Short mmCIF file of C-alpha atoms in Angstrom, two decimals:
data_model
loop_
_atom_site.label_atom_id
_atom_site.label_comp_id
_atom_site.label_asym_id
_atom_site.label_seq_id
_atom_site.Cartn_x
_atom_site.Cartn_y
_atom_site.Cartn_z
CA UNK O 1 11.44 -15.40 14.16
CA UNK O 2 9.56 -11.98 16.21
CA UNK O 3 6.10 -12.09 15.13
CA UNK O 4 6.80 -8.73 12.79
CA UNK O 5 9.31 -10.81 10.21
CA UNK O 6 6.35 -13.29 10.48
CA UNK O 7 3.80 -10.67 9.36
CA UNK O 8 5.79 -9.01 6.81
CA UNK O 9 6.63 -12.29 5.27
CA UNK O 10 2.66 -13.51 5.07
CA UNK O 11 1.93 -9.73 3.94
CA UNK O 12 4.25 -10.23 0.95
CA UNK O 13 2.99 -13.84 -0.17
CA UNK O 14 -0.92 -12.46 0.34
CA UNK O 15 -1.14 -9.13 -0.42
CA UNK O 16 0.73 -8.50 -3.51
CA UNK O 17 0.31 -6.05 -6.16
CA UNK O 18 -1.26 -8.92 -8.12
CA UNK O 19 -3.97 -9.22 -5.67
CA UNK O 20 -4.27 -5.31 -5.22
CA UNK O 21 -4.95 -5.01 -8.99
CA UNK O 22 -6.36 -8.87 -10.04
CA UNK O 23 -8.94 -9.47 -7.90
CA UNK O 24 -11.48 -5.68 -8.11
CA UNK O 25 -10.44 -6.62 -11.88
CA UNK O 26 -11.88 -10.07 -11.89
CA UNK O 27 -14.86 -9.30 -9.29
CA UNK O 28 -15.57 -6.60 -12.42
CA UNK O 29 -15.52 -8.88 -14.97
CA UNK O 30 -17.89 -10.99 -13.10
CA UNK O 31 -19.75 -8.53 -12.35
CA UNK O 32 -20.51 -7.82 -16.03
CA UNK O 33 -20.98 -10.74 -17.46
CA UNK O 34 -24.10 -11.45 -14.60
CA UNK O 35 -24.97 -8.24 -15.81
CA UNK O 36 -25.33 -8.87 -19.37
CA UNK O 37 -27.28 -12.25 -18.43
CA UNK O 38 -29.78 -9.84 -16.98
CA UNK O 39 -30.24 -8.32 -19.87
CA UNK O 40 -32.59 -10.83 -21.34
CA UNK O 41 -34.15 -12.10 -18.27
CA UNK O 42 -36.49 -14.47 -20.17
CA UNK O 43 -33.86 -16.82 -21.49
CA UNK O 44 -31.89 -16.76 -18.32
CA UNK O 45 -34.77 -17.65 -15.92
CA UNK O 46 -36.18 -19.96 -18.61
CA UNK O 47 -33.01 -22.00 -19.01
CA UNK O 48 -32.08 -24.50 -15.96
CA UNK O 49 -28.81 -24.84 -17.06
CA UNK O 50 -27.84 -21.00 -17.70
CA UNK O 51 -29.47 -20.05 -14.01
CA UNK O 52 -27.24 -22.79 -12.75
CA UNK O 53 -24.00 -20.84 -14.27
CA UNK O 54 -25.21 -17.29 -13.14
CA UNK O 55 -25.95 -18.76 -9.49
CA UNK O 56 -22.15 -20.25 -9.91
CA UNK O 57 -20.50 -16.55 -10.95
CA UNK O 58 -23.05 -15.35 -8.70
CA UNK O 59 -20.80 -17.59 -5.59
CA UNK O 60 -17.90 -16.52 -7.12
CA UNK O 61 -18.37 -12.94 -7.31
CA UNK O 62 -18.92 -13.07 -3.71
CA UNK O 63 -16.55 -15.09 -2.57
CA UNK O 64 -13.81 -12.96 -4.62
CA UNK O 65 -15.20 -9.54 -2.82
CA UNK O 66 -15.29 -11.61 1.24
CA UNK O 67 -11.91 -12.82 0.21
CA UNK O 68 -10.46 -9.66 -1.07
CA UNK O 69 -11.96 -7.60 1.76
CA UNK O 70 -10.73 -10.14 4.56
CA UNK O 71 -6.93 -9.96 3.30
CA UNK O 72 -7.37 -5.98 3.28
CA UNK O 73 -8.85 -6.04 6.67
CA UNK O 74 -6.33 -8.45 8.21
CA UNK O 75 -3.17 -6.29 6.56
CA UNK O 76 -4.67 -3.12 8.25
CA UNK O 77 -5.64 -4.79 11.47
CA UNK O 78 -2.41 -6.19 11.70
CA UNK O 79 -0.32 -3.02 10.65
CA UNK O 80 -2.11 -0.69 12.84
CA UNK O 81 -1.48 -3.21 15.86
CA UNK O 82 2.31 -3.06 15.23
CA UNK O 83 2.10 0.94 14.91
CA UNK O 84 0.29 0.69 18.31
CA UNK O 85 2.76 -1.84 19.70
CA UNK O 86 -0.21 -3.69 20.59
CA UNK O 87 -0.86 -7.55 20.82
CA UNK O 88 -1.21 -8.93 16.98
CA UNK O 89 -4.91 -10.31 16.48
CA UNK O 90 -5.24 -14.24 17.08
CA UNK O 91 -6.80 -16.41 14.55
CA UNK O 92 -8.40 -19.90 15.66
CA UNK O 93 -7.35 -21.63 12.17
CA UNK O 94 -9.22 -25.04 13.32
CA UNK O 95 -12.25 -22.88 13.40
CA UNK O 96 -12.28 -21.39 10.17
CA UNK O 97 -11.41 -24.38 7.97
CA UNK O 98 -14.38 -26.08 9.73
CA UNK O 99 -16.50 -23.07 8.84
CA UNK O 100 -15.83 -23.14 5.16
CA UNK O 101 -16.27 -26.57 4.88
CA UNK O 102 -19.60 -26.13 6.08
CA UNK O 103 -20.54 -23.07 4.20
CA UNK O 104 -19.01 -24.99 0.67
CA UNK O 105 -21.11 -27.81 1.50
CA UNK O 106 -24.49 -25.50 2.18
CA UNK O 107 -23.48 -23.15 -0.98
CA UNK O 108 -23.28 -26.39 -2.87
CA UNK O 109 -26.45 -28.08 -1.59
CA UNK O 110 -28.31 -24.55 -1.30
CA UNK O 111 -27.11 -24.21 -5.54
CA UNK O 112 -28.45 -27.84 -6.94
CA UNK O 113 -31.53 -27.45 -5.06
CA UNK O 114 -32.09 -24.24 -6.32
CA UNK O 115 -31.73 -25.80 -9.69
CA UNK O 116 -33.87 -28.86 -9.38
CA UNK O 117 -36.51 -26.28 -7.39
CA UNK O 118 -36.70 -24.17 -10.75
CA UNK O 119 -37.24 -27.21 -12.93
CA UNK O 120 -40.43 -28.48 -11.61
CA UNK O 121 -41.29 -29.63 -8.66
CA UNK O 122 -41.28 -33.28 -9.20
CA UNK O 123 -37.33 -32.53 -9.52
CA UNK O 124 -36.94 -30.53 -6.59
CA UNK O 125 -38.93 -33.50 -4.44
CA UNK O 126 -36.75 -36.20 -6.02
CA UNK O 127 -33.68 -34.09 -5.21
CA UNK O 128 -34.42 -33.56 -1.62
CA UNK O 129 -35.52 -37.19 -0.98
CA UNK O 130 -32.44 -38.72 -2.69
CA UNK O 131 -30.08 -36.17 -0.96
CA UNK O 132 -31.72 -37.13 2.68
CA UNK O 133 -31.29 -40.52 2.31
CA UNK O 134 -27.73 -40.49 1.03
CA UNK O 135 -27.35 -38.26 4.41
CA UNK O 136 -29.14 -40.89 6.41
CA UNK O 137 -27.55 -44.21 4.63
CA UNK O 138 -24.17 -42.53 4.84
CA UNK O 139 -24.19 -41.68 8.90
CA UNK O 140 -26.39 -45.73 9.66
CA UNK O 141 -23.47 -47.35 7.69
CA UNK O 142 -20.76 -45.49 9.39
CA UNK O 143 -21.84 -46.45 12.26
CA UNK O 144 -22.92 -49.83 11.37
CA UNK O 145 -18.77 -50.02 10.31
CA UNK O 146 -18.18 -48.89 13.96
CA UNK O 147 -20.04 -51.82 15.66
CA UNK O 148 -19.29 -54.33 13.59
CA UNK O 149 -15.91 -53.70 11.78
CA UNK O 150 -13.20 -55.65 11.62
CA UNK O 151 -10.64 -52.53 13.04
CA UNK O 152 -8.31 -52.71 9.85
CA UNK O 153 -8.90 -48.82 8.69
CA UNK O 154 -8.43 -49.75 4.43
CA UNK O 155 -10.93 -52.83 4.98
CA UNK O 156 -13.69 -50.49 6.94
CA UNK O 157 -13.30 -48.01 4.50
CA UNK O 158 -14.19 -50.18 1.40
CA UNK O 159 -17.07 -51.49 3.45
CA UNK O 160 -18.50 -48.67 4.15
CA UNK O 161 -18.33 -46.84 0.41
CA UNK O 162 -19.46 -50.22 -0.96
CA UNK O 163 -22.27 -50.40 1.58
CA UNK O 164 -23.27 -46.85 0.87
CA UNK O 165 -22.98 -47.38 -2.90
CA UNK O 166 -25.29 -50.26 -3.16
CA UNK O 167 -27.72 -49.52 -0.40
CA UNK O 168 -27.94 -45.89 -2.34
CA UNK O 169 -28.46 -47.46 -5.58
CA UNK O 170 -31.56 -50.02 -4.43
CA UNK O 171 -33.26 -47.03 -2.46
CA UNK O 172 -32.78 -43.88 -4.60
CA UNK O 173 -34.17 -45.12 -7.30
CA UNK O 174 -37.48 -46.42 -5.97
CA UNK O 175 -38.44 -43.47 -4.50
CA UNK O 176 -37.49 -41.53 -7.59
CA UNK O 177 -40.31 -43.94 -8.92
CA UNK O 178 -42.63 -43.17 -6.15
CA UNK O 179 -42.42 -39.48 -6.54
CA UNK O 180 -42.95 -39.89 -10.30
CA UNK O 181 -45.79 -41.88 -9.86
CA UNK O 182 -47.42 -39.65 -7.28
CA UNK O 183 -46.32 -36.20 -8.87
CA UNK O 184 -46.94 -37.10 -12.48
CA UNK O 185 -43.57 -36.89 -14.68
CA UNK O 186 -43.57 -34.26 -17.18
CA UNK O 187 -42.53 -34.60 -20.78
CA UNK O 188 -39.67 -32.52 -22.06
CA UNK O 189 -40.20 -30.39 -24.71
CA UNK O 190 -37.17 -29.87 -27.19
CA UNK O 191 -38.52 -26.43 -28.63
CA UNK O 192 -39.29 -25.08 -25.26
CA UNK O 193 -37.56 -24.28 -21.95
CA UNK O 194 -39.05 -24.40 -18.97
CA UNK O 195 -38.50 -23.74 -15.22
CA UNK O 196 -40.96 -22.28 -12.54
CA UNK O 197 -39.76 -18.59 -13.24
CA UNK O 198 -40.19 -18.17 -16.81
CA UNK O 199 -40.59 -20.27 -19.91
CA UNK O 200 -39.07 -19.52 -23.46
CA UNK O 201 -40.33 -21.32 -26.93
CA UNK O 202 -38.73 -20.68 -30.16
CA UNK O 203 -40.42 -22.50 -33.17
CA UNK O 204 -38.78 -21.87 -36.67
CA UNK O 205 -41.43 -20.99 -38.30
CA UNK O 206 -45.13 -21.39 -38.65
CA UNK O 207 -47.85 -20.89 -41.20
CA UNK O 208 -50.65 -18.48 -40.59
CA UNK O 209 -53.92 -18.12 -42.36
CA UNK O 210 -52.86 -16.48 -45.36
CA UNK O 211 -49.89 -18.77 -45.90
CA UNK O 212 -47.42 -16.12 -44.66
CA UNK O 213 -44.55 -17.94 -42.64
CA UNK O 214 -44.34 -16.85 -39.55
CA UNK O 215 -41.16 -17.11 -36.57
CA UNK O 216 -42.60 -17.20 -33.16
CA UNK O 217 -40.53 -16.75 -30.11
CA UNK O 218 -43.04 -16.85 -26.82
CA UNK O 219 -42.33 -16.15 -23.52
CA UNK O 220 -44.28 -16.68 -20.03
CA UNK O 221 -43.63 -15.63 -16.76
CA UNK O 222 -45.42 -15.46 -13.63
CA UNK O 223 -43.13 -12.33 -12.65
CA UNK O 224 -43.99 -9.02 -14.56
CA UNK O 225 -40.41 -7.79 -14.15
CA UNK O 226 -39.19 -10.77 -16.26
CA UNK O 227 -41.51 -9.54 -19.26
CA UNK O 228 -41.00 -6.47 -18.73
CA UNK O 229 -37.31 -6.28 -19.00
CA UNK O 230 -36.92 -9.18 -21.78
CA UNK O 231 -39.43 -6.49 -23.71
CA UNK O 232 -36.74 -4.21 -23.60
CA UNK O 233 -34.50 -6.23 -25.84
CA UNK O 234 -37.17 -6.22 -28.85
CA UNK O 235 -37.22 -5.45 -31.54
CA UNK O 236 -34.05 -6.72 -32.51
CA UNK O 237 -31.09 -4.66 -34.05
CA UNK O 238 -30.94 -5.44 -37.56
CA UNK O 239 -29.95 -1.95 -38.69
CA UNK O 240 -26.84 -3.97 -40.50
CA UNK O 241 -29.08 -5.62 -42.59
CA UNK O 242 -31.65 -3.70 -43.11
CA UNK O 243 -33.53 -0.14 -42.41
CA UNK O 244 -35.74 -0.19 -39.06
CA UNK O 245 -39.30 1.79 -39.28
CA UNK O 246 -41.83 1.85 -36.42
CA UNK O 247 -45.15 1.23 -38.22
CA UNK O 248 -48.08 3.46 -37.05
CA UNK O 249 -50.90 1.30 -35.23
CA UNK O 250 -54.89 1.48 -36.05
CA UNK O 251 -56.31 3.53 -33.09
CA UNK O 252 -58.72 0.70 -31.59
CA UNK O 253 -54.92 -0.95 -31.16
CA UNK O 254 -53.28 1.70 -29.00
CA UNK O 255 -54.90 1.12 -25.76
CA UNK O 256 -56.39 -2.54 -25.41
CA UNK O 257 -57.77 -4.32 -22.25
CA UNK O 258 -55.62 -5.64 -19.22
CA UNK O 259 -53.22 -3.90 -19.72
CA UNK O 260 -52.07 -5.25 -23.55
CA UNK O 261 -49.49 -3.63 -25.56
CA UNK O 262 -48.67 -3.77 -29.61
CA UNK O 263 -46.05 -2.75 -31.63
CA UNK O 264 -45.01 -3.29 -35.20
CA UNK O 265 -41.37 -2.48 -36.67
CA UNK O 266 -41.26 -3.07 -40.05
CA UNK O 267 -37.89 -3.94 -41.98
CA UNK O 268 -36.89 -2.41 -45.40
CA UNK O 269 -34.30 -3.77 -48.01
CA UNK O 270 -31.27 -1.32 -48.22
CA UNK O 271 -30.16 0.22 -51.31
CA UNK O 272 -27.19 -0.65 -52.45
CA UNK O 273 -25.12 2.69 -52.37
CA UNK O 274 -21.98 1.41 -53.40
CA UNK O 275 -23.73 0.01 -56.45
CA UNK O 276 -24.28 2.70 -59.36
CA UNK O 277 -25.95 0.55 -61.46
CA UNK O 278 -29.86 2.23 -60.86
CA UNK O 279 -31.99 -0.34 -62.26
CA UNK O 280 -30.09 -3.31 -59.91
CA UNK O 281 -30.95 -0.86 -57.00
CA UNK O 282 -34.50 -0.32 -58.13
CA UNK O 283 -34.85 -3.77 -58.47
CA UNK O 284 -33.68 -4.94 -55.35
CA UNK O 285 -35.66 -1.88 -53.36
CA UNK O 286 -39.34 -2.05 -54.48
CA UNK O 287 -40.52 -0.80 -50.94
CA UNK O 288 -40.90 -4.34 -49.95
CA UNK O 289 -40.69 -5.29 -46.49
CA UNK O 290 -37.94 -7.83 -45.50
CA UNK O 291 -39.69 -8.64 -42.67
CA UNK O 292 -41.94 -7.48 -40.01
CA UNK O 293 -42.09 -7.94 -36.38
CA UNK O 294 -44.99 -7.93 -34.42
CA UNK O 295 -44.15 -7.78 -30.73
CA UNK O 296 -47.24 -8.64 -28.28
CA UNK O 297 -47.10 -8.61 -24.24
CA UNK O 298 -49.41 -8.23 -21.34
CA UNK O 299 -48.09 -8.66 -17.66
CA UNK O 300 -47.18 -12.49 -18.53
CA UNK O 301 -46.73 -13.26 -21.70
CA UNK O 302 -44.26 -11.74 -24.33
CA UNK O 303 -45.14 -12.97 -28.27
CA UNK O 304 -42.59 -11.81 -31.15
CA UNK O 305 -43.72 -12.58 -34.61
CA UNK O 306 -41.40 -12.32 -37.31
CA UNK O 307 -43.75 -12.20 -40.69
CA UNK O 308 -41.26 -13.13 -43.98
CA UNK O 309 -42.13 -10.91 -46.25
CA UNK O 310 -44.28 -8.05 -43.85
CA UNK O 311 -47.63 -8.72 -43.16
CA UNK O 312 -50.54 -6.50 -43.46
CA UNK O 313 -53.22 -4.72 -41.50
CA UNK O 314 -55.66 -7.70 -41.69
CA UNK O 315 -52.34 -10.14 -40.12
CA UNK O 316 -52.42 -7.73 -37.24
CA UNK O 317 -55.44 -8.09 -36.49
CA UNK O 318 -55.13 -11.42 -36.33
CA UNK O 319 -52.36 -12.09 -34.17
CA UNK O 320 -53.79 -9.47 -32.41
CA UNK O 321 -57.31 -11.30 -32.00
CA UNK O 322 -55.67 -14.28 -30.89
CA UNK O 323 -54.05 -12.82 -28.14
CA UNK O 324 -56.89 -11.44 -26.94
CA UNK O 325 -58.78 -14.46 -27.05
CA UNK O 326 -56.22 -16.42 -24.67
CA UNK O 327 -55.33 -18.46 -27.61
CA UNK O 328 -51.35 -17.29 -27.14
CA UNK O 329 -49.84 -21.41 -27.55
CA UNK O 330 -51.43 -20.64 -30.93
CA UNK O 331 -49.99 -17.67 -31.79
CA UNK O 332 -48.94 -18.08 -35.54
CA UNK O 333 -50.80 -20.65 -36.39
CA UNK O 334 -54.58 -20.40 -36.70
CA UNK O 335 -56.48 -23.29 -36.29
CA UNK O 336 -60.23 -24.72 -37.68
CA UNK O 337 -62.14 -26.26 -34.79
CA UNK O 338 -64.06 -29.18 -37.05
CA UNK O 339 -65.78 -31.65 -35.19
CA UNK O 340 -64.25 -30.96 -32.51
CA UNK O 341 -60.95 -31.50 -33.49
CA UNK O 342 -58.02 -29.15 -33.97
CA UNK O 343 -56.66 -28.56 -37.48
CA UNK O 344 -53.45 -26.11 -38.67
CA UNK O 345 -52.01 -25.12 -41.84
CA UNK O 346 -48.43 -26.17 -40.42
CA UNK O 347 -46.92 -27.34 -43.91
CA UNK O 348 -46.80 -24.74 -46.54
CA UNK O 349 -49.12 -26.78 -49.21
CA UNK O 350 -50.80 -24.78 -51.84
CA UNK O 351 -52.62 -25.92 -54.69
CA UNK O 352 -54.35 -24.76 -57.56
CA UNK O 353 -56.08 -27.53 -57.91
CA UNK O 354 -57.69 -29.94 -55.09
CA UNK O 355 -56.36 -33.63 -55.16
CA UNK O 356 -58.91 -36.25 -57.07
CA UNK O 357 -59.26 -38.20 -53.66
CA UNK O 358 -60.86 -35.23 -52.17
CA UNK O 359 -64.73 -33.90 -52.34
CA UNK O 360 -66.67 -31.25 -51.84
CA UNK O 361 -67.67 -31.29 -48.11
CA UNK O 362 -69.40 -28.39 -47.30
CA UNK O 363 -68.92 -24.54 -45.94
CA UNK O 364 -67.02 -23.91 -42.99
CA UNK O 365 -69.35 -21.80 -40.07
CA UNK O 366 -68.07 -18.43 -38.53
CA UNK O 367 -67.53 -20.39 -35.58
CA UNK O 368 -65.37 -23.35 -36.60
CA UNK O 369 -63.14 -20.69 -38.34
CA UNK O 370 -63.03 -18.40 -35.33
CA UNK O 371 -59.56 -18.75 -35.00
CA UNK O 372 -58.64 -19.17 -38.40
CA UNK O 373 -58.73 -15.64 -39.93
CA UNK O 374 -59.52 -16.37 -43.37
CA UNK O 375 -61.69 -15.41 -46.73
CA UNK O 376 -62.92 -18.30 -47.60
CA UNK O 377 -65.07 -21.61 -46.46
CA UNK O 378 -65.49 -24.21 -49.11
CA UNK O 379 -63.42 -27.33 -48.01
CA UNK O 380 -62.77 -30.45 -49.18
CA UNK O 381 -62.29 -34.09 -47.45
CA UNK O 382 -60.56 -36.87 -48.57
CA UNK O 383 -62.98 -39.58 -49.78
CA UNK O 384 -62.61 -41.63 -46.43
CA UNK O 385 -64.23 -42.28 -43.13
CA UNK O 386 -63.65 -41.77 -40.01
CA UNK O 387 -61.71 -38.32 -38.70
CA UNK O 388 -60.25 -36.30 -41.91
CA UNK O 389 -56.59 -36.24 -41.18
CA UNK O 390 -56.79 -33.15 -43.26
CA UNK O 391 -58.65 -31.52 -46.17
CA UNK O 392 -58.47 -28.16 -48.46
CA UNK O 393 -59.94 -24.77 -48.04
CA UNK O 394 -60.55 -22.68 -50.98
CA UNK O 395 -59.35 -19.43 -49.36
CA UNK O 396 -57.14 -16.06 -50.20
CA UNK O 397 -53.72 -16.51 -49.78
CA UNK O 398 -49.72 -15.84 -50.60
CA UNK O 399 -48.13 -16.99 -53.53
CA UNK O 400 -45.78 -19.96 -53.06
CA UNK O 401 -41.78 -18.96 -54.01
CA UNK O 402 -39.89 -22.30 -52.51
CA UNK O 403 -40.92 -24.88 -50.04
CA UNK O 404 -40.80 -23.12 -46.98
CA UNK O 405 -41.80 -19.49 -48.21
CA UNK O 406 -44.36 -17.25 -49.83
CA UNK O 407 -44.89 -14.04 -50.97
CA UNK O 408 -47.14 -12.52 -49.11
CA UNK O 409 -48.04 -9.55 -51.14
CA UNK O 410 -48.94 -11.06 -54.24
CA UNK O 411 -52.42 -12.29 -53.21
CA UNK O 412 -54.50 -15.25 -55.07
CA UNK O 413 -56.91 -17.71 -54.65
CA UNK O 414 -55.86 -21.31 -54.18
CA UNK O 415 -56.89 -24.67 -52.33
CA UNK O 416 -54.87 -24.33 -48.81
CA UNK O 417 -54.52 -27.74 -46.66
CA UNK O 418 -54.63 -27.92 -43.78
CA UNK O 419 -53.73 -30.98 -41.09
CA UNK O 420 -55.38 -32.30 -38.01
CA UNK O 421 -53.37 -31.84 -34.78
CA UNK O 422 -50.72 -34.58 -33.84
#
């Protein structure tokens, strides 16, 4: 067979219309999707496991265009060589397979470490330590097998994966411990993500001052370009549900120090249109909010707060004060400093009446309600001693409509518990 029929017959198996039209298609739809991840750069760079998939289609992507772009090359090397009636160019095969192997194993070792890098680094130090020593224990027990095996390949072969198994399983482990020990081992958090790029923490809900409930979403990042851009994607498009205003901000709010920004959207009930019944519309649209969202941010941190029911000037303020105050792990839940110890109005308990076990205790100072934001500072103990693993405040706030909500613009006075930190 000439070395043209060759050529024409690896042209036709390689570079097909399928591969003319598949491949830019696929390498687009990669493309996109890596693209759309970007889009909310806080949850990507906060999430270990979603980084690992973008750094995957990120190795994929490439490897599509090299691949696509070495066929195309080699067809229009190879064609203009024959048009030439030059020599066809050589290819050292041995060479190449050796030089992906390598480049797989890198890509794969360069990818997990990556991963266990942007965890913490008590991960990436455990990684690297138990990937050296499989390295090392692999190559000693090879040649260990070559000294002092007994020649039959299958036997050697068992030997040495058994050898390598075991030995890997005693040592791995213990210095796994070490590092731990050394490093400190952190506790996961179920509510929050975490690596060393950005962090993301979504709590359902939490109870302000006033007993408004509030949905925090918080997000930290030592790079400004990952707030910046996750920013972008707030407030969120609910113009399905419900009509979007931006609400206009008190002036001492429009330009704050280092470099703070506010903004409030507020979120109206529809009227039904396709309803002609006017009192069920009136009733259902009595220029209450649905909800309002407070978005907060400075260079590293991003807050959202989602108020049920709107909030009012006096809430602003107060999420407002706390982020000023570099009290943002707090944001949207105010806390009394008594005693020294940190108490929250986390459960939505309030009473009109305080509980017979608890008694008068006194008036709570400026200062121990600093973070709090309240009216109000008659509380009440429970008739124990020791710490108070909570008590009532007699304060202004929202009027209780099921377990988990209130409505915040009917105002009253009630008894308001509040619980000591866990």
């Amino acid at each position: 067979m000439t070395e043209e029929k060759q050529f024409l017959i690896q042209k036709s198996l390689s570079w097909t219309w399928s591969v003319k039209l598949c491949y830019p298609v696929l390498i687009v739809l990669e493309a996109w999707a890596v693209y759309r991840y970007l889009q909310n750069p806080g949850k990507l760079f906060s999430d270990s496991m979603l980084l690992l998939l973008n750094l995957l289609m990120v190795g994929i992507f490439v490897s599509w265009i090299v691949s696509y772009v070495r066929i195309f090359w080699w067809v229009y090397k190879t064609t203009s060589a024959f048009k030439k009636v030059e020599p066809l160019p050589k290819m050292d095969l041995r060479r190449k397979v050796n030089f992906k192997k390598r480049i797989i194993l890198f890509d794969g070792i360069l990818i997990l470490g990556g991963l266990a890098f942007s965890s913490s680094m008590s991960a990436f130090v455990g990684f690297m330590i138990s990937s050296v020593l499989i390295v090392a224990i692999s190559f000693f027990m090879r040649n260990w097998i070559r000294n002092n095996g007994s020649g039959d390949n299958r036997d050697d072969w068992i030997g040495y994966l058994v050898g390598v198994a075991v030995v890997c399983m005693i040592t791995i482990p213990l210095c796994n411990a070490a590092t731990s020990h050394f490093l400190g081992e952190e506790e996961p958090d179920a509510d929050k993500k975490q690596t060393i790029f950005a962090s993301c923490q979504n709590d359902e809900f939490k109870i302000n001052g006033s007993g408004t409930p509030v949905g925090v979403t918080i997000y930290k990042s030592p790079i400004p370009w990952i707030i910046r851009k996750t920013s972008e994607c707030y407030p969120k498009d609910m113009s399905d549900l419900w009509d979007q205003t931006e609400q206009k901000l008190p002036a001492e709010m429009e330009s704050l120090s280092n470099g703070m920004e506010v903004a409030w959207y507020r979120y109206m009930f529809r009227k039904d249109e396709t309803n002609p019944d006017p009192e069920s519309n009136a009733s259902v649209n009595k220029e209450e909010p649905a909800l309002d969202e407070v978005i907060l941010k400075d260079k590293s941190h991003l807050i959202i707060l989602d108020f049920g029911g709107g909030t009012d000037l006096a809430g602003l303020k107060e999420a407002v004060a706390a982020f000023e105050e570099d009290d943002k792990p707090y944001m949207g839940a105010p806390k009394i400093v008594l005693d020294g110890h940190n108490y929250f109005a986390t459960e939505l308990c309030i009473v009109n009446e305080v509980p017979e076990r608890y008694l008068y205790a006194g008036e709570l100072t400026d200062q121990e309600k600093k973070y709090a934001f309240i009216d109000g500072s008659k509380y009440y103990t429970p008739n124990s001693d020791g710490v108070p693993e909570d008590f009532y405040i007699y304060q202004e706030c929202g009027t209780p409509v099921s377990e988990h909500e209130v409505d915040n613009t009917k105002r009253q006075w009630a008894y308001v518990k509040w619980r000591l930190e866990d």
